[in-house]
PDB file of C-alpha atoms in Angstrom:
ATOM      1  CA  MET A   5      21.871   5.119 -26.060  1.00 41.00           C
ATOM      2  CA  ALA A   6      20.901   7.128 -23.009  1.00 42.00           C
ATOM      3  CA  THR A   7      17.593   8.936 -23.231  1.00 46.00           C
ATOM      4  CA  THR A   8      15.397  11.026 -20.971  1.00 48.00           C
ATOM      5  CA  GLN A   9      12.314   9.519 -22.597  1.00 54.00           C
ATOM      6  CA  PRO A  10      11.306   5.872 -22.239  1.00 53.00           C
ATOM      7  CA  ALA A  11      12.337   3.834 -25.270  1.00 58.00           C
ATOM      8  CA  GLN A  12       9.500   3.526 -27.776  1.00 59.00           C
ATOM      9  CA  ILE A  13      10.016   0.163 -29.318  1.00 73.00           C
ATOM     10  CA  ARG A  14       6.621  -0.796 -30.795  1.00 87.00           C
ATOM     11  CA  PRO A  15       4.948   1.255 -33.552  1.00 92.00           C
ATOM     12  CA  GLU A  16       1.568   1.361 -31.803  1.00 91.00           C
ATOM     13  CA  GLU A  17       3.232   3.140 -28.858  1.00 90.00           C
ATOM     14  CA  VAL A  18       4.483   6.045 -30.966  1.00 94.00           C
ATOM     15  CA  GLY A  19       2.330   9.046 -30.071  1.00 95.00           C
ATOM     16  CA  THR A  20       2.522  12.818 -30.113  1.00 96.00           C
ATOM     17  CA  GLU A  21       4.670  13.130 -26.973  1.00 95.00           C
ATOM     18  CA  TRP A  22       7.296  10.644 -28.120  1.00 94.00           C
ATOM     19  CA  MET A  23       7.376  11.997 -31.677  1.00 96.00           C
ATOM     20  CA  THR A  24       7.774  15.566 -30.362  1.00 96.00           C
ATOM     21  CA  TRP A  25      10.669  14.372 -28.184  1.00 94.00           C
ATOM     22  CA  ALA A  26      12.382  12.427 -31.008  1.00 95.00           C
ATOM     23  CA  LEU A  27      12.074  15.220 -33.590  1.00 97.00           C
ATOM     24  CA  ARG A  28      13.166  17.866 -31.103  1.00 95.00           C
ATOM     25  CA  ARG A  29      16.170  15.751 -30.094  1.00 93.00           C
ATOM     26  CA  SER A  30      17.173  15.326 -33.748  1.00 94.00           C
ATOM     27  CA  GLY A  31      16.903  19.067 -34.431  1.00 95.00           C
ATOM     28  CA  THR A  32      14.131  18.469 -36.972  1.00 95.00           C
ATOM     29  CA  LEU A  33      11.337  20.210 -35.058  1.00 96.00           C
ATOM     30  CA  ALA A  34      11.054  24.004 -34.936  1.00 92.00           C
ATOM     31  CA  ASP A  35      11.757  25.581 -31.540  1.00 92.00           C
ATOM     32  CA  GLY A  36       8.715  25.522 -29.273  1.00 94.00           C
ATOM     33  CA  ALA A  37       6.601  23.483 -31.726  1.00 97.00           C
ATOM     34  CA  ARG A  38       4.792  20.263 -30.831  1.00 97.00           C
ATOM     35  CA  VAL A  39       3.493  17.300 -32.780  1.00 98.00           C
ATOM     36  CA  THR A  40      -0.301  17.276 -32.382  1.00 98.00           C
ATOM     37  CA  SER A  41      -1.223  14.203 -34.438  1.00 98.00           C
ATOM     38  CA  VAL A  42       0.440  10.968 -35.507  1.00 98.00           C
ATOM     39  CA  ASP A  43      -1.132   8.567 -38.011  1.00 97.00           C
ATOM     40  CA  ARG A  44       0.630   5.405 -39.133  1.00 96.00           C
ATOM     41  CA  GLU A  45       0.336   3.072 -42.074  1.00 95.00           C
ATOM     42  CA  PRO A  46       2.463   0.061 -43.002  1.00 94.00           C
ATOM     43  CA  CYS A  47       5.018   0.453 -45.776  1.00 90.00           C
ATOM     44  CA  GLY A  48       7.772  -1.793 -47.057  1.00 79.00           C
ATOM     45  CA  THR A  49       7.892  -5.541 -47.493  1.00 78.00           C
ATOM     46  CA  GLY A  50       8.779  -6.581 -43.929  1.00 76.00           C
ATOM     47  CA  GLN A  51      11.137  -9.554 -44.238  1.00 83.00           C
ATOM     48  CA  LEU A  52      13.029  -8.943 -40.974  1.00 90.00           C
ATOM     49  CA  ALA A  53      11.460  -5.743 -39.705  1.00 94.00           C
ATOM     50  CA  ASP A  54       8.164  -3.858 -39.853  1.00 94.00           C
ATOM     51  CA  SER A  55       8.134  -0.398 -41.433  1.00 94.00           C
ATOM     52  CA  TYR A  56       5.535   2.335 -41.049  1.00 96.00           C
ATOM     53  CA  ARG A  57       5.030   5.761 -42.570  1.00 96.00           C
ATOM     54  CA  PHE A  58       3.963   8.260 -39.914  1.00 97.00           C
ATOM     55  CA  THR A  59       1.963  11.285 -41.075  1.00 97.00           C
ATOM     56  CA  LEU A  60       2.426  14.141 -38.636  1.00 98.00           C
ATOM     57  CA  GLY A  61       0.454  17.239 -37.667  1.00 98.00           C
ATOM     58  CA  TYR A  62       1.856  20.203 -35.741  1.00 98.00           C
ATOM     59  CA  ASP A  63       0.615  23.095 -33.647  1.00 96.00           C
ATOM     60  CA  SER A  64       2.471  25.380 -36.092  1.00 93.00           C
ATOM     61  CA  PRO A  65       2.196  24.679 -39.843  1.00 91.00           C
ATOM     62  CA  GLY A  66       5.508  23.600 -41.346  1.00 91.00           C
ATOM     63  CA  ALA A  67       7.162  23.030 -37.957  1.00 96.00           C
ATOM     64  CA  GLY A  68       8.584  19.682 -39.054  1.00 96.00           C
ATOM     65  CA  PRO A  69       8.422  16.991 -41.706  1.00 97.00           C
ATOM     66  CA  GLY A  70       4.979  15.980 -42.951  1.00 96.00           C
ATOM     67  CA  THR A  71       5.952  12.314 -42.870  1.00 97.00           C
ATOM     68  CA  VAL A  72       8.713  10.152 -41.431  1.00 98.00           C
ATOM     69  CA  VAL A  73       9.373   6.418 -41.660  1.00 96.00           C
ATOM     70  CA  GLY A  74       9.846   4.160 -38.657  1.00 96.00           C
ATOM     71  CA  LYS A  75      11.347   0.695 -38.714  1.00 95.00           C
ATOM     72  CA  PHE A  76      10.766  -1.766 -35.859  1.00 95.00           C
ATOM     73  CA  ALA A  77      11.484  -5.374 -34.893  1.00 94.00           C
ATOM     74  CA  SER A  78       9.213  -7.772 -36.769  1.00 94.00           C
ATOM     75  CA  GLU A  79       5.920  -8.913 -35.266  1.00 92.00           C
ATOM     76  CA  ASP A  80       6.676 -12.353 -36.760  1.00 93.00           C
ATOM     77  CA  PRO A  81       8.342 -14.437 -34.000  1.00 93.00           C
ATOM     78  CA  ALA A  82      10.691 -16.314 -36.380  1.00 94.00           C
ATOM     79  CA  SER A  83      11.837 -13.124 -38.111  1.00 93.00           C
ATOM     80  CA  ARG A  84      12.301 -11.359 -34.783  1.00 92.00           C
ATOM     81  CA  ALA A  85      14.335 -14.267 -33.370  1.00 94.00           C
ATOM     82  CA  PHE A  86      16.561 -14.235 -36.455  1.00 95.00           C
ATOM     83  CA  GLY A  87      16.975 -10.448 -36.258  1.00 94.00           C
ATOM     84  CA  GLN A  88      18.060 -10.755 -32.640  1.00 94.00           C
ATOM     85  CA  GLN A  89      20.247 -13.865 -32.895  1.00 95.00           C
ATOM     86  CA  SER A  90      22.030 -12.744 -36.066  1.00 95.00           C
ATOM     87  CA  GLY A  91      22.661  -9.270 -34.669  1.00 95.00           C
ATOM     88  CA  TYR A  92      20.813  -7.767 -37.658  1.00 94.00           C
ATOM     89  CA  TYR A  93      18.861  -5.225 -35.592  1.00 94.00           C
ATOM     90  CA  ARG A  94      21.933  -4.086 -33.662  1.00 95.00           C
ATOM     91  CA  THR A  95      24.000  -3.866 -36.875  1.00 95.00           C
ATOM     92  CA  GLU A  96      21.419  -1.747 -38.684  1.00 94.00           C
ATOM     93  CA  ILE A  97      21.190   0.697 -35.789  1.00 95.00           C
ATOM     94  CA  ARG A  98      24.983   0.964 -35.572  1.00 94.00           C
ATOM     95  CA  PHE A  99      25.165   1.545 -39.340  1.00 95.00           C
ATOM     96  CA  TYR A 100      22.831   4.539 -39.086  1.00 94.00           C
ATOM     97  CA  GLN A 101      24.526   5.854 -35.935  1.00 93.00           C
ATOM     98  CA  GLN A 102      28.159   5.444 -36.956  1.00 93.00           C
ATOM     99  CA  LEU A 103      28.663   4.853 -40.691  1.00 93.00           C
ATOM    100  CA  ALA A 104      25.797   6.510 -42.572  1.00 92.00           C
ATOM    101  CA  PRO A 105      26.738  10.066 -41.481  1.00 88.00           C
ATOM    102  CA  ARG A 106      30.110   9.600 -43.256  1.00 90.00           C
ATOM    103  CA  LEU A 107      28.657   8.388 -46.576  1.00 90.00           C
ATOM    104  CA  SER A 108      27.968  11.684 -48.317  1.00 85.00           C
ATOM    105  CA  ALA A 109      28.177  10.152 -51.820  1.00 85.00           C
ATOM    106  CA  VAL A 110      25.358   7.684 -51.095  1.00 82.00           C
ATOM    107  CA  ALA A 111      21.681   8.671 -50.993  1.00 83.00           C
ATOM    108  CA  LEU A 112      20.432   7.472 -47.609  1.00 88.00           C
ATOM    109  CA  PRO A 113      17.625   8.636 -45.370  1.00 91.00           C
ATOM    110  CA  THR A 114      18.816  10.597 -42.364  1.00 92.00           C
ATOM    111  CA  ALA A 115      18.296   8.734 -39.098  1.00 95.00           C
ATOM    112  CA  LEU A 116      16.313  10.962 -36.744  1.00 96.00           C
ATOM    113  CA  HIS A 117      16.347   8.457 -33.877  1.00 95.00           C
ATOM    114  CA  ALA A 118      18.068   5.067 -33.668  1.00 94.00           C
ATOM    115  CA  GLU A 119      17.860   2.816 -30.630  1.00 93.00           C
ATOM    116  CA  VAL A 120      18.192  -0.890 -29.930  1.00 92.00           C
ATOM    117  CA  ALA A 121      17.256  -2.785 -26.752  1.00 89.00           C
ATOM    118  CA  ASP A 122      20.109  -4.157 -24.647  1.00 88.00           C
ATOM    119  CA  ASP A 123      19.213  -7.736 -25.639  1.00 89.00           C
ATOM    120  CA  GLY A 124      19.004  -6.811 -29.349  1.00 89.00           C
ATOM    121  CA  ALA A 125      15.438  -8.121 -29.687  1.00 89.00           C
ATOM    122  CA  GLU A 126      13.732  -4.747 -30.214  1.00 91.00           C
ATOM    123  CA  PHE A 127      14.736  -1.604 -32.056  1.00 94.00           C
ATOM    124  CA  VAL A 128      13.362   1.620 -33.458  1.00 95.00           C
ATOM    125  CA  LEU A 129      14.809   3.518 -36.392  1.00 96.00           C
ATOM    126  CA  LEU A 130      13.046   6.789 -37.212  1.00 97.00           C
ATOM    127  CA  MET A 131      14.216   8.350 -40.463  1.00 96.00           C
ATOM    128  CA  ASP A 132      13.446  10.777 -43.249  1.00 94.00           C
ATOM    129  CA  ASP A 133      10.734   9.671 -45.645  1.00 94.00           C
ATOM    130  CA  LEU A 134      12.233   9.407 -49.129  1.00 88.00           C
ATOM    131  CA  ALA A 135       8.836   9.485 -50.871  1.00 82.00           C
ATOM    132  CA  PRO A 136       8.088   9.390 -53.730  1.00 76.00           C
ATOM    133  CA  ALA A 137      10.768   6.687 -53.810  1.00 71.00           C
ATOM    134  CA  ARG A 138       9.174   3.303 -53.385  1.00 66.00           C
ATOM    135  CA  VAL A 139      10.155  -0.084 -52.025  1.00 60.00           C
ATOM    136  CA  VAL A 140      10.932  -2.750 -54.596  1.00 55.00           C
ATOM    137  CA  ASP A 141      10.602  -6.493 -54.146  1.00 51.00           C
ATOM    138  CA  GLN A 142      14.066  -8.047 -53.987  1.00 44.00           C
TER     139      GLN A 142
END
């Protein structure tokens, strides 16, 4: 996916500039508004990927969502290798880019930004936070 912003692949690299860019690009951020704070906390169970809930602040109250969820390649080397070699990361990104928008009868979070590295080893999926829904242990 071509971007004018460097790919943000790791959760610790997600800051106000990148989040402003991603939300603006998705049409989720009010015109002229900027993200002024980004706090992250882990969420989910993390078998093949690491998920974080990002709490956002804006220069204009109500300019965008209060929280979003980001999913990233696992920090665990074995899980990351499996995600890359199996094509799991690439498949999940393609699902949200190509199939999810057509599934109106299924409750899914909207993907705000979906990107995978050329080698399939890293990805970022930024999506709506479905709270108060919670993750269950499979």
